[in-house]
Each structure stands twice: as C-alpha cells, then as structure tokens.
Amino acid sequence: MHTFETELKKKIINFLHLKRALSLVWQSAPGWTLISSFLVVMQGTLPLVSLYFMKLIVDSVTVGMNSANQKAVFEHTLVLIFLAAGTVFLIALSRSASSVVNETQAALVSDYVLDLLHAKSIEADFEYYENPKYYDTLYRAQNDAPFRLTRIINNLVQIGQNSVSLIVVFGLLASLSWVVAAAITITALPIVIVRLKYSNRTYQWQLSRTAKERKAWYFHLLLTDSRHAKEIRLLDIGPLFRNRYNTIRKELISERLSIISRQSTVDLVAQTTGVIAIFSILIFITQSVFQGNITLGDMVMYFGALQQGQSFLSALLNGFTGLYEDNLFLTTFYEFLDLKPNIKEPTNPIPVPKTIKEGISFENVEFCYPGKETRALNNINLHITTGQVIALVGENGSGKTTLIKLLCRLYDPTYGRITFDGVDIHNFKILDLRKELSIIFQDYIHYYLTARENIWLGNIDVPIDADNIMRAAKCSGANLVIDRLDNGYETILGKWFGDGTDLSIGEWQKIALARAFFRESQIIVLDEPTSSLDPKSEDEVFKRFRQLVAGKTAIIISHRLSTVKMADHIYFLKNGEILENGNHEELIAFDGEYAQLFKIQSQHYK
Ligand code: ADP
C-alpha cells in the first residue's frame, strides 16, 4: 500500500512538472506555440484524410468498372485524385512549416529558460556555489537547460500529433466494429506496460549515473580546458586522464546497453502479440469484404489505418518515454528555480549611514559553514574606527576571507552580529550594504572586456567615459600598463576574443586594484592585494595607500608583513579566533606568534 501511495505521489508530481513545462513553453513563445499546436492537429489528421480519399478513389474505380458511363466516373475519380494530391501537398506543406516553427519555438524556449537560469544564478545564495551538496543540482540545471525543454517540446509535439491520429484511427475502426477497436486497444496494452516499466528503469539509472557522468565531465575538462593545458603537458598526465575518462564512459555505455537489450527483448514479445492481433483483424476485414459488408475502398482504408495506427502508437510511446526521462531534468531544474535564499532582505530596511561615524564592529561573531562541524570563526570581537586601516593576518585557513564574506553578507553569522554605527547590517538592504563595500578577493575576475570597462565595472552607476577611470588607474599604477597597450583604454584584455591582449598576473592585479579604487564606497577590502606585484609597484601602491584610501575604512588581508606593518591595527587570527591584536610595535613587543612570523619573514630578506 505504502509503495503504491509513493508511486501515485510520484506520478502526480510528474504530471505537475509537465504542467509547469507547458506553461514555460507557453510563456516563452505564445504565438509560436499556437501555430505549432495548429500544425500538430493538421499533421495528426491529414494522413488519415488522405487515406479516406484513397478509399473513395478505390470505391469510385470499383463502381466505374461496372458502370455504363465510365467517362463520368473517371472524371469524378480524377477530382478525387486531385483532392488526394492536394492533401498530400498539405501534409508536405505543414511538415515544412513545422520544421521552421519548431526550430524557432525551440530557440525561443531555450533562450527563455536560459534567461530564467541566469536570473536565478545571480540571485541564488553564494553558498550554492561553494557547497558540494548542491553542486549536482546546479550542474544539471545549468548544463541541461538549453536543450532539455526543446526536447520536451519535440516530445510533446510527437505525443500531440500521434494522439490525434490514434483517436481518428480508433474512430475509424470503431465505425467498422466496436469489437475490433476494443481488441486492438487491448493488444496494445502489453507494449504500453513494457515501455513504461522500462522508462522507469532508465529513469532510475539516469539518477544513479549523475555522479559518474560528472566525473567523466571533470576529466574531459582537465583534458580540454586552457587553464589546465600547461600542467597536463608538463606532468604528461593527459593519457592517464584519457584512460580514466574512457573507462567511465565504457561503464556507462555497457550499463545502458544492458538495459536497452533487455528492453528490446521484452518489447519484441509484446509487439508479436500486437502483430498477431493485427493480422487476425485483417482476416476479419477481408472476410467482411467477401460478405459484402464493406467495400474494397473500405478495406484499403482499414488496412492503411491499422498499419499507420501501429506506427502512431509506437511513436506515441516513444514520446512518453522521452518525457518521462526528461522529468529528471525538470525536477532538478524546478528545484533550482524554487530555491529560497537564506540570506534575507530586511522587512523594514534602514538606510546605510551616508558617513559611517563610529565605525564597524564585529560582536561575538561565530560562523560555521553549512554541513561542517568545526567553526570557521569563533568569538570574533573587533572594532574598526572610520578612516582606520586594519590588517588581518594569519595562516591559510585561519578565517580571514570568511570574515569578509560575512561583512558583505555572502553568508550570515551563525551567532553574534556585525554593525555599522551600532546598527546590525541585517537592517540594510543587501545592495545598499554592498554599495558601501569595495572588495577585491584573491580570486578576482579577469574580465575579457576593454581595459576601460574592467575599471568601470567597479561602479557602473557613473558614466563610462568618466575622468576618474583614469584617476583610478593612476592610483594602482594600472595607467602605465594601459598606456603600453595598442588601443590604450579601449584594448580588449585577455586572449578570449579576436584581438585581445593578455596581461601578466601582476598587471591584472593592478587593473583589479584600479577597479576597487574606482568604486565610491566607504569601506575598501583588499585580500592579498599586492601578492603578484613586483616589490617596486607594491612599494608605490603602499606609499600612497593612505592618500588613496583617505576618508575610507580599509581592511587588508596579507601575508606580507611589510604591507601589514603600516596598518593602524593588526588582528592576528588562528583557527578562526583572534589570537593577538595591536599595532605593529605593540605586537612585536608582545613577542607572540605575530612577532615570530615577522622574525621569520625578515630573515628571508636579510
Ligand atoms: P583564510 O582566508 O584565512 O585562508 P578561510 O576564511 O578561507 O581562510 O577559511 C577558514 C576555514 O573555513 C578553513 O578551515 C576552510 O577550510 C573553511 N572553509 C572556507 N570556505 C569554505 C566553504 N565554502 N565551505 C566549507 N568550509 C570552508
């Protein structure tokens, strides 16, 4: 009983998915969907209309052979032949129209779905991109979206068309005899059952193969992506990954093959029953002609109907099987679309202070990444007075970047609060909060756009031709890099597009710094901002740093203690806690872990 109920629930959910798929198709291209539906009906009925004309032609010829006025009958038959030809022409016309309509509709639907996916991708919590638990969903939704709905449309068209045809065939057969119509339906049942059963198995198999498929895809990426090309060649590990890829693909193929071959065997048995039934009916039809119950033309029509009915049924079942398999995609796609963000907007937002007066505070902040046991941050208490430059120092994994992620609400603390002038940042609209933050993370983006755009993206609210783009470039030293480029600020950076120019990592970093300076925010956060700059450039940036961030509050994360030294206050983090804090002199005098680290680093430079 229990399994029956879950099965039933599953079926209902599947049905709802289909309803939603239909409404997606409708929303993305209502006009084209209407035309397409009309063509479906045309293509479903016209072949049978042409069959009907065949019947009339045969009947007319039969009459004509025994008629005194053969000429008149011949002319009548000619008209019928023209009509039949017209029908066949209409079939060809609607097929051509269909291919145009379906292609256009598929492209529109696919773009619409991608747009939905893009909107959701930027709206989804950042956690979604960092948590392996969600990765399958994201992978499926993003990889399958462009073609899955198109497949669904094709299947729906197939189902629609063949259903219409089958109804007409059924009507035709019923007009001959209800018993025959019922018999043919019953003999079709085994095929239906077999197909559904096997599409269920395929569906289950598809669910289970995702992990394997993703792994194969990973090896494919290692072999083909430009980021990996260097190391793959140097270590000569390409053949190893090719092997791994092939092994996984072979396993997948042999699994698929075993399902298909079993399905085909059972299918053959089921179809044999169908064939026996059809030929029995043929005997019945032939007998009816001899008994004079139906005409020769009727016989032609019923023969045709039976034959076509078989192929309609088979195509219909294929359509259903395809749809059933596509449900897997729909489930994950809707899961993705229906995600509710954990990072919530305030119900009664308070404006962010135009000038933060007292500063930023972390009060007893604790944070644990979802699904993790240990806390990434623990008991964090710190206050940054407006205009101060503070530094966060600590080993890899000590929690520095996590602290910044909390500040810009990519995550919310699991305990404690972060405030601007005593107001919890939860009270600010997320966009308003982020407007006041200019953050360059370690893995900042290399935008393959013009140099000008690369800086302008820091603040797209101001016009792109603004003078201050150049001013920002000057601040970070990017102006020298850009002046050397062929087209100056209009040069496309990166090698992605035609005449793009690639930069060195240090040069990219200068561009990213310029972007950070360009943003008119009250707080600037730089995560390892100068790690790739040569010592001279670094020195220049930091000599002017105070001037550059004048009036702003700055947070710098750095391993280079020469950089850290100039901060007003330094927080030394270890295992997610603040172990020591003070200015450079105080921490050296304290002679703790910071002082030790400083000693080790100074030795290298002696
Ligand atoms: P740091 O910036 O000091 O190098 P992080 O703040 O990046 O350190 O990381 C702090 C701790 O949180 C580390 O133990 C790290 O493994 C863990 N961590 C970082 N990002 C994630 C994540 N997305 N999911 C789970 N754990 C994470």
XYZ file of C-alpha atoms and ligand atoms in Angstrom:
633
model
C 0.000 0.000 0.000
C 2.775 2.297 1.013
C 4.713 1.773 -2.218
C 1.532 2.237 -4.192
C 0.968 5.579 -2.491
C 4.513 6.769 -3.131
C 4.201 5.644 -6.745
C 0.965 7.582 -7.048
C 2.535 10.652 -5.478
C 5.428 10.400 -7.907
C 3.024 10.198 -10.837
C 1.141 13.261 -9.622
C 4.383 15.184 -9.214
C 5.439 14.132 -12.691
C 2.167 15.410 -14.028
C 2.647 18.749 -12.264
C 6.093 19.036 -13.760
C 4.604 18.578 -17.158
C 2.025 21.250 -16.498
C 4.778 23.627 -15.490
C 6.829 22.707 -18.556
C 3.814 23.502 -20.727
C 3.336 26.841 -19.073
C 7.041 27.636 -19.530
C 6.731 26.798 -23.221
C 3.625 28.941 -23.483
C 5.158 31.928 -21.669
C 8.300 31.899 -23.759
C 6.579 31.889 -27.145
C 2.750 32.087 -27.024
C 2.279 32.911 -30.742
C 4.573 30.192 -31.962
C 3.021 27.699 -29.553
C -0.414 28.417 -31.057
C 0.843 27.930 -34.620
C 2.685 24.813 -33.574
C -0.450 23.359 -31.939
C -2.435 24.036 -35.092
C 0.201 22.247 -37.179
C 0.142 19.322 -34.763
C -3.564 18.843 -35.365
C -3.062 19.196 -39.126
C -0.285 16.644 -39.191
C -2.227 14.301 -36.975
C -5.352 14.297 -39.156
C -4.181 14.884 -42.734
C -2.585 11.437 -43.272
C -5.908 9.869 -42.396
C -7.811 12.282 -44.628
C -5.568 11.177 -47.463
C -6.340 7.591 -46.545
C -10.036 8.418 -46.771
C -9.515 9.800 -50.287
C -7.764 6.544 -51.239
C -10.849 4.695 -50.103
C -13.086 6.978 -52.181
C -10.817 6.514 -55.229
C -10.846 2.715 -54.948
C -14.625 2.707 -54.435
C -15.089 5.018 -57.393
C -12.915 2.792 -59.600
C -14.861 -0.287 -58.458
C -18.123 1.432 -59.372
C -16.672 2.717 -62.653
C -15.586 -0.724 -63.850
C -19.201 -1.898 -63.790
C -20.753 1.390 -64.884
C -22.198 2.305 -68.282
C -20.940 5.869 -68.054
C -17.282 5.191 -67.419
C -16.229 8.645 -68.613
C -18.255 10.449 -65.950
C -16.972 8.120 -63.249
C -13.431 8.584 -64.488
C -13.808 12.366 -64.253
C -15.204 12.021 -60.750
C -12.246 9.794 -59.840
C -9.865 12.378 -61.294
C -11.306 15.040 -58.998
C -10.770 12.665 -56.083
C -7.190 12.081 -57.165
C -6.613 15.825 -57.294
C -8.088 16.183 -53.838
C -5.840 13.365 -52.567
C -2.848 15.055 -54.189
C -3.895 18.334 -52.534
C -3.982 16.600 -49.167
C -0.550 15.102 -49.699
C 0.696 18.556 -50.674
C -0.830 19.999 -47.494
C 0.947 17.325 -45.491
C 4.257 18.300 -47.084
C 3.481 21.989 -46.521
C 2.633 21.537 -42.867
C 5.770 19.434 -42.387
C 7.948 22.196 -43.826
C 6.125 24.831 -41.792
C 6.543 22.627 -38.728
C 10.273 22.426 -39.088
C 10.510 26.230 -39.208
C 8.026 26.712 -36.383
C 9.559 24.038 -34.165
C 13.079 25.319 -34.673
C 12.075 28.902 -33.862
C 9.983 27.845 -30.918
C 12.787 25.670 -29.574
C 15.287 28.516 -29.860
C 12.919 30.939 -28.112
C 12.117 28.487 -25.338
C 15.750 27.639 -24.823
C 16.708 31.334 -24.579
C 13.839 31.991 -22.209
C 14.879 29.137 -19.954
C 18.497 30.277 -20.038
C 17.383 33.759 -19.068
C 15.450 32.316 -16.112
C 18.514 30.331 -15.205
C 20.775 33.384 -15.423
C 18.426 35.416 -13.249
C 18.305 32.633 -10.687
C 22.053 32.030 -10.846
C 22.822 35.585 -9.736
C 20.028 35.592 -7.190
C 20.935 32.259 -5.575
C 22.871 32.362 -2.325
C 26.629 32.314 -2.726
C 26.596 29.170 -0.597
C 25.116 27.382 -3.548
C 28.369 27.732 -5.420
C 30.506 26.541 -2.544
C 28.580 23.594 -1.219
C 29.145 20.217 -2.919
C 25.720 19.123 -1.678
C 24.067 21.468 -4.149
C 26.516 21.000 -6.936
C 24.641 18.217 -8.722
C 21.549 20.358 -8.985
C 23.486 23.328 -10.222
C 25.388 21.179 -12.716
C 22.272 19.593 -14.119
C 20.241 22.779 -14.238
C 22.983 24.731 -15.967
C 24.091 22.030 -18.371
C 20.729 20.691 -19.396
C 18.601 23.812 -19.530
C 19.459 24.866 -23.082
C 18.338 21.630 -24.720
C 16.029 19.809 -22.329
C 12.945 21.938 -22.776
C 13.469 21.778 -26.531
C 13.427 18.011 -26.257
C 10.296 18.243 -24.178
C 8.629 20.345 -26.863
C 9.557 17.830 -29.516
C 8.183 15.026 -27.410
C 5.011 16.949 -26.729
C 4.570 17.648 -30.442
C 5.121 13.971 -31.147
C 2.652 12.952 -28.469
C 0.090 15.521 -29.602
C 0.305 14.560 -33.239
C 0.150 10.834 -32.664
C -2.652 11.107 -30.132
C -4.782 12.982 -32.661
C -4.004 10.360 -35.308
C -4.708 7.496 -32.948
C -8.059 8.962 -31.955
C -9.013 9.213 -35.624
C -7.805 5.647 -36.290
C -9.738 4.459 -33.287
C -12.839 6.267 -34.579
C -12.395 4.653 -37.988
C -12.018 1.179 -36.561
C -14.956 1.715 -34.235
C -17.071 2.632 -37.243
C -16.175 -0.789 -38.646
C -16.737 -2.643 -35.448
C -16.517 -1.775 -31.762
C -15.162 -5.215 -31.019
C -12.249 -4.673 -33.406
C -11.457 -1.254 -31.877
C -11.527 -2.696 -28.371
C -9.426 -5.712 -29.400
C -6.715 -3.583 -30.952
C -6.601 -1.392 -27.845
C -6.250 -4.395 -25.572
C -3.461 -5.919 -27.649
C -1.594 -2.608 -27.486
C -1.593 -2.734 -23.679
C 1.375 -5.121 -23.218
C 3.531 -2.766 -25.284
C 2.433 0.221 -23.186
C 3.191 -1.603 -19.931
C 6.616 -2.785 -21.094
C 7.607 0.670 -22.290
C 6.529 2.406 -19.089
C 8.272 -0.146 -16.936
C 11.497 0.274 -18.818
C 11.374 4.028 -18.923
C 11.055 3.831 -15.143
C 14.244 1.768 -15.050
C 16.025 4.144 -17.386
C 14.929 6.999 -15.156
C 16.352 5.319 -12.063
C 19.533 4.547 -13.932
C 19.848 8.142 -15.052
C 19.533 9.272 -11.449
C 22.309 6.980 -10.359
C 24.687 7.772 -13.191
C 24.952 11.551 -12.487
C 27.953 11.218 -10.212
C 29.795 9.078 -12.786
C 28.872 11.441 -15.576
C 30.097 14.427 -13.636
C 33.399 12.671 -13.032
C 33.792 11.910 -16.732
C 32.982 15.539 -17.471
C 35.673 16.575 -14.999
C 38.310 14.519 -16.839
C 37.081 15.962 -20.114
C 37.588 19.454 -18.663
C 41.083 18.580 -17.441
C 41.967 17.442 -20.942
C 40.490 20.328 -22.889
C 40.457 23.460 -20.737
C 43.141 26.078 -21.327
C 43.739 26.572 -17.589
C 44.990 23.007 -17.269
C 46.924 22.749 -20.520
C 50.281 23.748 -19.041
C 50.406 21.308 -16.170
C 48.828 18.421 -18.074
C 51.648 18.664 -20.615
C 54.443 19.063 -18.105
C 53.407 16.133 -15.959
C 52.359 14.115 -19.018
C 49.208 13.033 -17.243
C 46.943 13.536 -20.273
C 46.942 9.820 -21.289
C 46.111 8.829 -17.702
C 43.053 11.098 -17.685
C 42.047 9.945 -21.170
C 42.058 6.411 -19.847
C 40.006 7.314 -16.811
C 37.524 9.164 -18.979
C 37.205 6.232 -21.376
C 36.775 3.729 -18.553
C 33.882 5.679 -17.062
C 32.238 6.210 -20.439
C 32.579 2.491 -21.245
C 30.936 1.562 -17.963
C 28.086 3.965 -18.691
C 27.629 2.585 -22.201
C 27.621 -1.040 -21.092
C 25.049 -0.279 -18.388
C 22.887 1.471 -20.943
C 23.322 -1.378 -23.409
C 22.214 -3.974 -20.910
C 19.041 -2.015 -20.118
C 18.278 -1.467 -23.799
C 18.865 -5.074 -24.845
C 16.614 -6.400 -22.088
C 14.000 -3.827 -23.017
C 14.172 -4.747 -26.706
C 13.691 -8.447 -25.991
C 10.599 -7.894 -23.894
C 9.414 -5.317 -26.383
C 9.680 -7.861 -29.198
C 7.482 -10.319 -27.324
C 4.935 -7.590 -26.634
C 4.967 -6.469 -30.256
C 4.455 -10.014 -31.525
C 1.139 -10.114 -29.688
C 0.263 -6.874 -31.428
C 1.186 -8.211 -34.845
C -0.855 -11.385 -34.341
C -3.831 -9.245 -33.345
C -3.490 -7.013 -36.388
C -3.321 -9.893 -38.835
C -6.331 -11.527 -37.217
C -8.186 -8.282 -37.777
C -7.011 -8.241 -41.393
C -8.585 -11.651 -41.841
C -11.772 -10.275 -40.326
C -11.722 -7.272 -42.680
C -11.094 -9.389 -45.773
C -13.940 -11.667 -44.749
C -16.222 -8.622 -44.383
C -15.423 -7.575 -47.995
C -16.303 -11.043 -49.272
C -19.505 -10.958 -47.295
C -20.295 -7.619 -48.905
C -20.468 -5.779 -45.576
C -17.778 -3.276 -46.605
C -16.427 -2.031 -49.935
C -12.995 -2.614 -51.421
C -12.227 1.047 -50.681
C -13.125 0.498 -47.011
C -10.692 -2.393 -46.948
C -7.893 -0.212 -48.328
C -8.706 2.408 -45.723
C -8.807 -0.020 -42.789
C -5.609 -1.726 -43.881
C -3.888 1.640 -44.041
C -5.391 2.757 -40.743
C -4.184 -0.378 -39.000
C -0.720 -0.066 -40.403
C -0.436 3.621 -39.597
C -2.067 3.075 -36.204
C 0.820 0.780 -35.320
C 3.429 3.384 -36.126
C 1.404 6.138 -34.412
C 1.259 4.039 -31.283
C 4.932 3.300 -31.354
C 5.831 6.993 -31.844
C 3.397 7.987 -29.110
C 5.033 5.603 -26.668
C 8.470 6.866 -27.596
C 7.270 10.380 -26.918
C 6.023 9.363 -23.473
C 9.234 7.534 -22.668
C 11.256 10.612 -23.609
C 9.045 12.835 -21.485
C 9.369 10.529 -18.541
C 13.141 10.647 -18.762
C 13.097 14.418 -19.075
C 11.314 14.592 -15.749
C 14.625 14.026 -14.076
C 15.828 17.271 -15.522
C 12.613 19.079 -14.722
C 12.812 18.008 -11.085
C 16.274 19.471 -10.579
C 15.565 22.487 -12.735
C 12.479 23.411 -10.710
C 14.347 22.686 -7.503
C 16.868 25.258 -8.646
C 14.228 27.781 -9.729
C 12.351 27.380 -6.455
C 15.360 27.897 -4.208
C 14.589 30.303 -1.414
C 17.563 32.440 -0.406
C 18.836 32.006 3.150
C 20.333 35.468 3.058
C 17.195 37.517 3.600
C 16.399 41.138 2.881
C 15.125 43.126 5.896
C 11.365 43.669 6.105
C 11.823 47.269 7.303
C 15.138 48.379 5.853
C 17.134 51.208 7.407
C 19.338 53.311 5.094
C 23.068 52.699 5.385
C 24.688 55.740 7.101
C 25.926 58.152 4.399
C 29.013 58.622 6.517
C 29.796 55.898 8.963
C 30.893 57.843 12.031
C 31.790 55.431 14.783
C 32.871 52.539 12.657
C 32.314 48.856 12.041
C 32.044 46.285 14.801
C 32.024 42.503 14.953
C 30.348 41.479 18.210
C 30.855 37.893 19.422
C 30.656 36.683 15.843
C 30.638 32.965 15.249
C 30.357 31.190 11.934
C 30.162 27.595 10.832
C 29.969 26.651 7.134
C 26.825 24.643 6.376
C 27.445 20.946 6.851
C 30.725 21.490 8.691
C 31.358 20.507 12.303
C 34.072 22.973 13.201
C 33.572 26.703 13.259
C 35.456 28.776 10.731
C 35.120 31.793 13.036
C 34.720 31.866 16.779
C 34.169 34.660 19.259
C 35.262 37.437 16.919
C 35.179 40.871 18.540
C 36.714 43.722 16.687
C 36.060 47.375 16.099
C 37.278 49.352 13.131
C 37.107 53.091 13.591
C 36.153 55.045 10.482
C 39.212 56.024 8.471
C 41.399 53.345 10.017
C 43.468 50.888 8.025
C 43.393 47.488 9.684
C 45.139 44.300 8.706
C 44.095 40.691 9.119
C 46.972 38.281 9.413
C 47.084 34.543 9.922
C 47.888 31.199 8.367
C 45.889 29.792 5.458
C 42.502 28.668 6.684
C 42.550 30.866 9.788
C 39.292 32.557 8.751
C 40.322 35.871 7.200
C 38.346 35.549 3.959
C 35.365 34.111 5.826
C 35.274 37.241 7.944
C 34.996 39.359 4.788
C 32.293 37.081 3.372
C 30.250 37.811 6.496
C 30.870 41.539 6.196
C 29.364 41.632 2.690
C 26.621 39.155 3.606
C 27.615 36.341 1.279
C 26.920 34.411 4.485
C 25.317 35.453 7.772
C 26.971 34.779 11.149
C 25.633 31.750 12.985
C 25.893 33.821 16.159
C 26.664 37.432 17.063
C 26.289 40.500 14.884
C 28.123 42.902 12.643
C 27.242 46.590 12.941
C 27.804 49.941 11.240
C 27.485 52.695 13.856
C 25.773 50.221 16.138
C 23.135 49.135 13.551
C 23.130 45.447 12.636
C 23.939 45.141 8.915
C 20.896 42.842 8.601
C 18.829 46.022 8.663
C 20.323 47.365 5.455
C 19.162 46.382 2.007
C 21.784 43.933 0.738
C 22.509 46.019 -2.371
C 22.866 49.225 -0.322
C 25.265 47.490 2.044
C 27.368 46.159 -0.825
C 27.453 49.617 -2.439
C 29.486 50.774 0.528
C 31.968 47.950 0.131
C 34.722 47.755 -2.392
C 36.218 44.296 -2.147
C 38.896 42.661 -4.229
C 39.048 38.976 -3.376
C 42.110 36.906 -4.103
C 40.314 35.192 -6.963
C 39.051 38.423 -8.528
C 37.799 38.216 -12.099
C 39.824 38.905 -15.218
C 37.086 40.418 -17.359
C 37.764 39.796 -21.010
C 36.434 43.256 -21.865
C 38.192 46.550 -22.586
C 40.630 47.978 -20.031
C 38.207 50.862 -19.525
C 35.311 48.517 -18.795
C 37.478 46.474 -16.431
C 37.816 49.540 -14.218
C 34.326 50.934 -14.806
C 32.691 47.675 -13.592
C 33.711 48.851 -10.107
C 30.894 51.376 -10.284
C 28.537 51.074 -13.232
C 26.347 53.873 -11.835
C 28.683 56.518 -13.252
C 29.246 57.161 -16.986
C 31.921 55.008 -18.588
C 33.866 57.936 -20.051
C 34.457 59.466 -16.670
C 37.826 61.057 -15.977
C 38.012 59.246 -12.714
C 38.562 55.956 -14.570
C 41.980 57.305 -15.433
C 42.416 58.642 -11.944
C 41.675 55.195 -10.505
C 44.108 53.647 -12.981
C 46.771 56.074 -11.825
C 46.189 55.141 -8.185
C 47.007 51.488 -8.729
C 49.677 52.008 -11.375
C 47.383 50.429 -13.998
C 47.766 53.570 -16.131
C 51.324 52.534 -17.046
C 50.105 49.087 -18.122
C 47.237 50.544 -20.149
C 49.390 53.207 -21.827
C 51.542 50.433 -23.282
C 48.544 48.681 -24.877
C 47.882 49.154 -28.599
C 44.484 50.735 -28.139
C 45.015 52.136 -24.667
C 41.831 52.062 -22.601
C 39.890 50.542 -25.495
C 42.097 47.454 -25.721
C 40.272 44.223 -25.014
C 42.084 42.345 -22.269
C 42.615 38.592 -22.247
C 43.054 36.232 -25.170
C 39.444 35.143 -25.281
C 38.371 37.403 -28.136
C 39.961 38.149 -31.506
C 42.387 40.973 -30.924
C 42.572 40.737 -27.145
C 45.832 41.273 -25.296
C 46.700 39.150 -22.309
C 48.319 40.646 -19.219
C 50.648 39.200 -16.642
C 49.169 38.308 -13.250
C 50.721 41.390 -11.681
C 49.266 43.605 -14.412
C 45.828 42.100 -13.964
C 46.154 42.802 -10.273
C 46.831 46.480 -10.956
C 43.670 46.614 -13.084
C 41.688 44.956 -10.287
C 43.069 47.442 -7.778
C 42.039 50.309 -10.053
C 38.534 48.817 -10.136
C 38.489 48.780 -6.334
C 39.637 52.404 -6.132
C 37.030 53.399 -8.725
C 34.156 52.285 -6.532
C 32.882 55.127 -4.437
C 32.446 53.192 -1.244
C 33.174 53.945 2.370
C 34.945 50.668 3.018
C 37.676 49.084 0.955
C 38.773 45.487 1.464
C 41.789 44.038 -0.262
C 42.506 40.321 0.063
C 46.200 39.825 -0.780
C 46.048 42.926 -2.972
C 49.674 43.116 -3.923
C 50.795 39.486 -3.798
C 51.585 39.470 -7.520
C 53.020 42.961 -7.769
C 56.754 43.384 -8.080
C 58.351 44.947 -4.972
C 58.668 48.345 -6.642
C 54.980 48.533 -7.652
C 53.943 47.283 -4.245
C 56.051 49.918 -2.584
C 54.478 52.603 -4.747
C 50.918 51.482 -4.008
C 51.527 51.366 -0.292
C 53.489 54.599 -0.096
C 50.390 56.297 -1.441
C 47.927 53.947 0.191
C 46.924 56.344 2.966
C 46.283 59.027 0.402
C 44.378 56.598 -1.840
C 42.020 55.437 0.861
C 41.740 58.832 2.560
C 38.383 59.037 4.311
C 37.707 55.330 3.737
C 37.961 52.500 6.152
C 40.352 49.879 4.832
C 40.803 46.202 5.617
C 43.836 44.479 4.211
C 44.493 40.773 4.263
C 48.112 39.989 3.626
C 50.893 37.549 4.291
C 53.499 40.186 3.599
C 54.261 41.723 6.933
C 55.983 44.637 5.196
C 52.499 45.555 3.958
C 50.811 44.802 7.240
C 53.245 46.941 9.191
C 51.722 50.188 8.075
C 48.204 49.289 9.330
C 46.784 51.172 12.317
C 45.723 47.973 13.940
C 46.557 44.359 13.233
C 44.440 41.311 14.067
C 46.305 38.031 14.133
C 43.903 35.131 13.540
C 44.457 31.486 14.354
C 41.902 28.690 13.891
C 39.105 31.201 13.483
C 39.890 33.217 16.613
C 41.688 36.481 17.211
C 44.856 35.443 18.971
C 46.668 38.762 19.180
C 45.876 42.332 18.214
C 47.517 45.723 18.384
C 49.700 47.850 16.141
C 52.946 46.513 14.741
C 55.144 47.829 17.536
C 52.813 46.546 20.240
C 52.685 43.081 18.691
C 56.465 42.933 18.323
C 56.839 43.984 21.952
C 54.296 41.325 22.938
C 56.629 38.814 21.329
C 53.902 36.329 20.447
C 53.158 34.461 17.225
C 52.988 37.656 15.148
C 56.454 38.669 16.307
C 57.752 35.206 15.448
C 56.243 35.342 11.974
C 57.772 38.763 11.460
C 61.174 37.470 12.514
C 60.993 34.528 10.110
C 59.991 36.789 7.209
C 62.667 39.381 7.990
C 65.315 36.653 7.914
C 64.420 35.894 4.301
C 65.096 39.449 3.296
C 68.408 39.841 5.101
P 41.826 32.187 5.082
O 41.184 33.266 4.292
O 42.339 32.679 6.394
O 42.870 31.418 4.335
P 39.208 30.990 5.033
O 38.368 32.027 5.676
O 39.127 30.865 3.576
O 40.720 31.118 5.498
O 38.817 29.564 5.649
C 38.579 29.354 7.022
C 38.149 27.912 7.228
O 36.895 27.685 6.631
C 39.089 26.879 6.638
O 39.175 25.813 7.544
C 38.419 26.438 5.362
O 38.707 25.099 5.084
C 36.961 26.611 5.704
N 36.185 26.976 4.517
C 36.417 28.012 3.683
N 35.483 28.070 2.728
C 34.620 27.053 2.959
C 33.418 26.576 2.339
N 32.896 27.176 1.276
N 32.811 25.512 2.858
C 33.302 24.904 3.944
N 34.406 25.284 4.575
C 35.077 26.354 4.111
